[in-house]
Amino acid sequence: MSFSYGPGDHESEKASNSYLMSLIALIAGLPLPIINLLATGIFYLVNRKSSYFVRWHCTQALLSQFSMLPLNSVAFWWTLSIVFGSEGITNNYVAYIILVLLFNSTEFVATIYTAIQTRKGIHIEWFFYGSITNLICKTKK
Amino acid sequence: MKKVITQGLVGLTIFLSSWVLLNQIDWIDLLEIDKATAKTEIKIGELYWDVFKSNEVENKDAFVNKTIDSLVVKICSRNKIDREHIKVHILNKEEVNAFALPNGHLIIYSGLILASDNPEELSGIIGHELAHIELNHVMRKLINEIGLSVLISMTTGNGSTEIISQTAKLLSSSAFDRDLEKEADLKAVDYLINSKIDTEPFANFLYKLYTKENELQEALSWVSTHPILKERATYILEYSASKKTTIPEMILAPQSWKELQEKLN
């Protein structure tokens, strides 16, 4: 996927870091699903006045974290209600947890891949998130 | 914008259809979750029974046990209840009480047997407690009240004896919620009908306890733990009337019932 201009090395590094932030926070913040969103959000705010390439990738990383938040939160509270509450383990629950794990793993792999590629200055647009990012993130005139 | 909506809908469809597809697999069976739960229940049942066994006196009289067992066997055999799973314990205690513990332990106090005027009344209460066991109310109540984490810690030996004793009281002296009580009552009526046992004495027994409630509140724990007796007696009668019943059979010879009462007095 081509970008409107070739990013410089410092831009590629920052853009790549926006994905790495979510990964590091994901590992540090487990099992709380909010930590990675917060970390990516802070990184986005810090870099919101950076160059277009950096902003674009910070936004894509943030959006992906936003969509994972409700999925992971449901999994988190559902699990708590089973462990501490009156809910029992059902097929529905197991199916949901497997699905959430699959989505998280896919997102994890995609994040690592994108972090590597953006570090090389290669622009990666994700399915759905890339399209929203294109709508939100505009070049400064 | 159109592209975003289309891709969003595709993503949502993939998520929901994957969930539906994954739901088709019987994970509970595949991951043997039921077996693990059953093991936990066996262990918890033993822990609680140990509390009652060490604090109360179990009636070991062969006649008493055989007679009560005959009632339990009758209800179980006609309702496809696994008799081997039900472990009946009669405790010598004046309290009018009966309750179920995890893993099919059914505790009956001698006070309840003495307070019953006939074996049909007693069968109604036994049926009610068997229904709690069969409908898995006991474990549900425990999980609800103390949580799965505490229960699991109890089975791994990390639970304190204090917690076990406290929660044992919870099982013997507090009611299930109203819906579960009603479910157990109606199930008990089904059990009695299938066993050709008259259902009216069951309702009568509750009504009798209701009228005695004020006089004997202290002694009748089954009353205080099973509220709304009058209402329950009414819906039991109504439910029984709505069911097609056959002519009830005699479940115990009057002489045996008399002897049972005498042995416990």
PDB file of N, CA and C in Angstrom, chain A residues 71 78 82-87 89-92 94-96 98-99 103 127-128 131-132 135, chain B residues 1 3-4 7-8 10-11 15 18-19 22-23 25-28 31 33 143-144 147-149:
ATOM      1  N   LEU A  71     -14.890  -5.941  23.229  1.00  0.00           N
ATOM      2  CA  LEU A  71     -14.781  -7.406  23.140  1.00  0.00           C
ATOM      3  C   LEU A  71     -14.109  -7.980  24.386  1.00  0.00           C
ATOM      4  N   TRP A  78     -17.504 -11.182  32.068  1.00  0.00           N
ATOM      5  CA  TRP A  78     -18.189 -12.485  31.999  1.00  0.00           C
ATOM      6  C   TRP A  78     -17.408 -13.504  32.830  1.00  0.00           C
ATOM      7  N   ILE A  82     -18.425 -15.471  36.454  1.00  0.00           N
ATOM      8  CA  ILE A  82     -18.396 -16.935  36.635  1.00  0.00           C
ATOM      9  C   ILE A  82     -17.585 -17.292  37.876  1.00  0.00           C
ATOM     10  N   VAL A  83     -16.433 -16.635  38.015  1.00  0.00           N
ATOM     11  CA  VAL A  83     -15.543 -16.971  39.136  1.00  0.00           C
ATOM     12  C   VAL A  83     -16.122 -16.494  40.472  1.00  0.00           C
ATOM     13  N   PHE A  84     -16.662 -15.290  40.495  1.00  0.00           N
ATOM     14  CA  PHE A  84     -17.128 -14.739  41.776  1.00  0.00           C
ATOM     15  C   PHE A  84     -18.646 -14.673  41.902  1.00  0.00           C
ATOM     16  N   GLY A  85     -19.351 -14.850  40.828  1.00  0.00           N
ATOM     17  CA  GLY A  85     -20.802 -14.699  40.888  1.00  0.00           C
ATOM     18  C   GLY A  85     -21.542 -16.000  40.680  1.00  0.00           C
ATOM     19  N   SER A  86     -22.781 -15.877  40.229  1.00  0.00           N
ATOM     20  CA  SER A  86     -23.637 -17.057  40.141  1.00  0.00           C
ATOM     21  C   SER A  86     -23.665 -17.675  38.744  1.00  0.00           C
ATOM     22  N   GLU A  87     -22.973 -17.056  37.803  1.00  0.00           N
ATOM     23  CA  GLU A  87     -22.990 -17.584  36.432  1.00  0.00           C
ATOM     24  C   GLU A  87     -22.232 -18.917  36.354  1.00  0.00           C
ATOM     25  N   ILE A  89     -20.346 -21.967  33.714  1.00  0.00           N
ATOM     26  CA  ILE A  89     -19.644 -22.030  32.428  1.00  0.00           C
ATOM     27  C   ILE A  89     -20.582 -22.667  31.402  1.00  0.00           C
ATOM     28  N   THR A  90     -20.811 -21.963  30.321  1.00  0.00           N
ATOM     29  CA  THR A  90     -21.708 -22.467  29.280  1.00  0.00           C
ATOM     30  C   THR A  90     -20.938 -22.589  27.960  1.00  0.00           C
ATOM     31  N   ASN A  91     -21.549 -23.286  26.998  1.00  0.00           N
ATOM     32  CA  ASN A  91     -20.973 -23.390  25.654  1.00  0.00           C
ATOM     33  C   ASN A  91     -20.791 -22.014  25.046  1.00  0.00           C
ATOM     34  N   ASN A  92     -21.789 -21.170  25.291  1.00  0.00           N
ATOM     35  CA  ASN A  92     -21.788 -19.805  24.785  1.00  0.00           C
ATOM     36  C   ASN A  92     -20.554 -19.041  25.269  1.00  0.00           C
ATOM     37  N   VAL A  94     -17.662 -20.370  26.478  1.00  0.00           N
ATOM     38  CA  VAL A  94     -16.416 -20.948  25.949  1.00  0.00           C
ATOM     39  C   VAL A  94     -16.213 -20.503  24.497  1.00  0.00           C
ATOM     40  N   ALA A  95     -17.309 -20.536  23.706  1.00  0.00           N
ATOM     41  CA  ALA A  95     -17.220 -20.120  22.303  1.00  0.00           C
ATOM     42  C   ALA A  95     -16.775 -18.657  22.216  1.00  0.00           C
ATOM     43  N   TYR A  96     -17.334 -17.824  23.081  1.00  0.00           N
ATOM     44  CA  TYR A  96     -16.987 -16.397  23.064  1.00  0.00           C
ATOM     45  C   TYR A  96     -15.508 -16.185  23.416  1.00  0.00           C
ATOM     46  N   ILE A  98     -13.018 -18.295  23.147  1.00  0.00           N
ATOM     47  CA  ILE A  98     -12.156 -18.775  22.058  1.00  0.00           C
ATOM     48  C   ILE A  98     -12.101 -17.731  20.939  1.00  0.00           C
ATOM     49  N   LEU A  99     -13.272 -17.183  20.631  1.00  0.00           N
ATOM     50  CA  LEU A  99     -13.352 -16.181  19.565  1.00  0.00           C
ATOM     51  C   LEU A  99     -12.545 -14.922  19.921  1.00  0.00           C
ATOM     52  N   PHE A 103      -9.386 -13.377  17.946  1.00  0.00           N
ATOM     53  CA  PHE A 103      -9.334 -11.986  17.486  1.00  0.00           C
ATOM     54  C   PHE A 103      -8.118 -11.264  18.063  1.00  0.00           C
ATOM     55  N   PHE A 127      -7.705  -3.776   7.169  1.00  0.00           N
ATOM     56  CA  PHE A 127      -9.099  -3.891   6.744  1.00  0.00           C
ATOM     57  C   PHE A 127      -9.962  -3.132   7.757  1.00  0.00           C
ATOM     58  N   PHE A 128     -10.893  -2.343   7.320  1.00  0.00           N
ATOM     59  CA  PHE A 128     -11.827  -1.565   8.118  1.00  0.00           C
ATOM     60  C   PHE A 128     -11.163  -0.400   8.849  1.00  0.00           C
ATOM     61  N   SER A 131      -9.638   2.150   6.540  1.00  0.00           N
ATOM     62  CA  SER A 131     -10.653   2.978   5.880  1.00  0.00           C
ATOM     63  C   SER A 131     -11.153   4.084   6.807  1.00  0.00           C
ATOM     64  N   ILE A 132     -11.371   3.719   8.089  1.00  0.00           N
ATOM     65  CA  ILE A 132     -11.839   4.763   9.036  1.00  0.00           C
ATOM     66  C   ILE A 132     -10.731   5.797   9.231  1.00  0.00           C
ATOM     67  N   LEU A 135     -10.659   8.344   6.751  1.00  0.00           N
ATOM     68  CA  LEU A 135     -11.737   9.332   6.905  1.00  0.00           C
ATOM     69  C   LEU A 135     -11.391  10.368   7.984  1.00  0.00           C
TER      70      LEU A 135
ATOM     71  N   MET B   1     -16.989   6.633   2.868  1.00  0.00           N
ATOM     72  CA  MET B   1     -17.856   6.271   4.007  1.00  0.00           C
ATOM     73  C   MET B   1     -18.545   4.921   3.771  1.00  0.00           C
ATOM     74  N   LYS B   3     -17.468   2.503   2.030  1.00  0.00           N
ATOM     75  CA  LYS B   3     -16.478   1.431   2.184  1.00  0.00           C
ATOM     76  C   LYS B   3     -16.340   1.047   3.661  1.00  0.00           C
ATOM     77  N   VAL B   4     -16.326   2.074   4.542  1.00  0.00           N
ATOM     78  CA  VAL B   4     -16.195   1.823   5.987  1.00  0.00           C
ATOM     79  C   VAL B   4     -17.378   1.019   6.491  1.00  0.00           C
ATOM     80  N   GLN B   7     -17.216  -2.575   5.128  1.00  0.00           N
ATOM     81  CA  GLN B   7     -16.177  -3.358   5.821  1.00  0.00           C
ATOM     82  C   GLN B   7     -16.573  -3.625   7.281  1.00  0.00           C
ATOM     83  N   GLY B   8     -17.202  -2.634   7.910  1.00  0.00           N
ATOM     84  CA  GLY B   8     -17.662  -2.792   9.301  1.00  0.00           C
ATOM     85  C   GLY B   8     -18.678  -3.915   9.399  1.00  0.00           C
ATOM     86  N   VAL B  10     -19.066  -6.378   7.290  1.00  0.00           N
ATOM     87  CA  VAL B  10     -18.387  -7.664   6.995  1.00  0.00           C
ATOM     88  C   VAL B  10     -17.693  -8.164   8.270  1.00  0.00           C
ATOM     89  N   GLY B  11     -17.000  -7.251   8.945  1.00  0.00           N
ATOM     90  CA  GLY B  11     -16.302  -7.603  10.190  1.00  0.00           C
ATOM     91  C   GLY B  11     -17.262  -8.131  11.239  1.00  0.00           C
ATOM     92  N   PHE B  15     -17.569 -11.882  12.875  1.00  0.00           N
ATOM     93  CA  PHE B  15     -17.537 -12.109  14.323  1.00  0.00           C
ATOM     94  C   PHE B  15     -18.751 -12.929  14.775  1.00  0.00           C
ATOM     95  N   SER B  18     -18.883 -16.495  13.341  1.00  0.00           N
ATOM     96  CA  SER B  18     -17.878 -17.362  13.985  1.00  0.00           C
ATOM     97  C   SER B  18     -18.359 -17.787  15.365  1.00  0.00           C
ATOM     98  N   TRP B  19     -18.996 -16.848  16.058  1.00  0.00           N
ATOM     99  CA  TRP B  19     -19.518 -17.149  17.403  1.00  0.00           C
ATOM    100  C   TRP B  19     -20.594 -18.242  17.315  1.00  0.00           C
ATOM    101  N   LEU B  22     -18.887 -21.551  16.445  1.00  0.00           N
ATOM    102  CA  LEU B  22     -18.162 -22.117  17.605  1.00  0.00           C
ATOM    103  C   LEU B  22     -19.137 -22.646  18.653  1.00  0.00           C
ATOM    104  N   ASN B  23     -20.312 -22.019  18.684  1.00  0.00           N
ATOM    105  CA  ASN B  23     -21.334 -22.427  19.640  1.00  0.00           C
ATOM    106  C   ASN B  23     -21.917 -23.808  19.332  1.00  0.00           C
ATOM    107  N   ILE B  25     -20.290 -26.433  18.809  1.00  0.00           N
ATOM    108  CA  ILE B  25     -19.474 -27.481  19.433  1.00  0.00           C
ATOM    109  C   ILE B  25     -19.842 -27.583  20.912  1.00  0.00           C
ATOM    110  N   ASP B  26     -19.971 -28.807  21.394  1.00  0.00           N
ATOM    111  CA  ASP B  26     -20.298 -28.994  22.810  1.00  0.00           C
ATOM    112  C   ASP B  26     -19.004 -28.902  23.629  1.00  0.00           C
ATOM    113  N   TRP B  27     -18.627 -27.683  23.947  1.00  0.00           N
ATOM    114  CA  TRP B  27     -17.362 -27.436  24.665  1.00  0.00           C
ATOM    115  C   TRP B  27     -17.379 -28.033  26.061  1.00  0.00           C
ATOM    116  N   ILE B  28     -18.553 -27.973  26.698  1.00  0.00           N
ATOM    117  CA  ILE B  28     -18.675 -28.484  28.079  1.00  0.00           C
ATOM    118  C   ILE B  28     -18.279 -29.964  28.110  1.00  0.00           C
ATOM    119  N   LEU B  31     -14.366 -30.363  26.767  1.00  0.00           N
ATOM    120  CA  LEU B  31     -13.341 -29.963  27.748  1.00  0.00           C
ATOM    121  C   LEU B  31     -13.557 -30.631  29.113  1.00  0.00           C
ATOM    122  N   ILE B  33     -15.807 -30.251  31.304  1.00  0.00           N
ATOM    123  CA  ILE B  33     -16.090 -29.276  32.370  1.00  0.00           C
ATOM    124  C   ILE B  33     -17.040 -29.889  33.406  1.00  0.00           C
ATOM    125  N   ILE B 143     -22.814 -21.232  44.868  1.00  0.00           N
ATOM    126  CA  ILE B 143     -22.033 -20.366  43.965  1.00  0.00           C
ATOM    127  C   ILE B 143     -22.545 -18.940  44.076  1.00  0.00           C
ATOM    128  N   ASN B 144     -23.856 -18.819  44.157  1.00  0.00           N
ATOM    129  CA  ASN B 144     -24.483 -17.501  44.263  1.00  0.00           C
ATOM    130  C   ASN B 144     -24.099 -16.783  45.549  1.00  0.00           C
ATOM    131  N   GLY B 147     -19.656 -17.794  45.953  1.00  0.00           N
ATOM    132  CA  GLY B 147     -18.801 -17.663  44.766  1.00  0.00           C
ATOM    133  C   GLY B 147     -17.987 -18.912  44.464  1.00  0.00           C
ATOM    134  N   LEU B 148     -17.750 -19.112  43.187  1.00  0.00           N
ATOM    135  CA  LEU B 148     -17.030 -20.296  42.728  1.00  0.00           C
ATOM    136  C   LEU B 148     -15.591 -20.333  43.240  1.00  0.00           C
ATOM    137  N   SER B 149     -14.982 -19.142  43.334  1.00  0.00           N
ATOM    138  CA  SER B 149     -13.578 -19.100  43.756  1.00  0.00           C
ATOM    139  C   SER B 149     -13.409 -19.650  45.175  1.00  0.00           C
TER     140      SER B 149
END
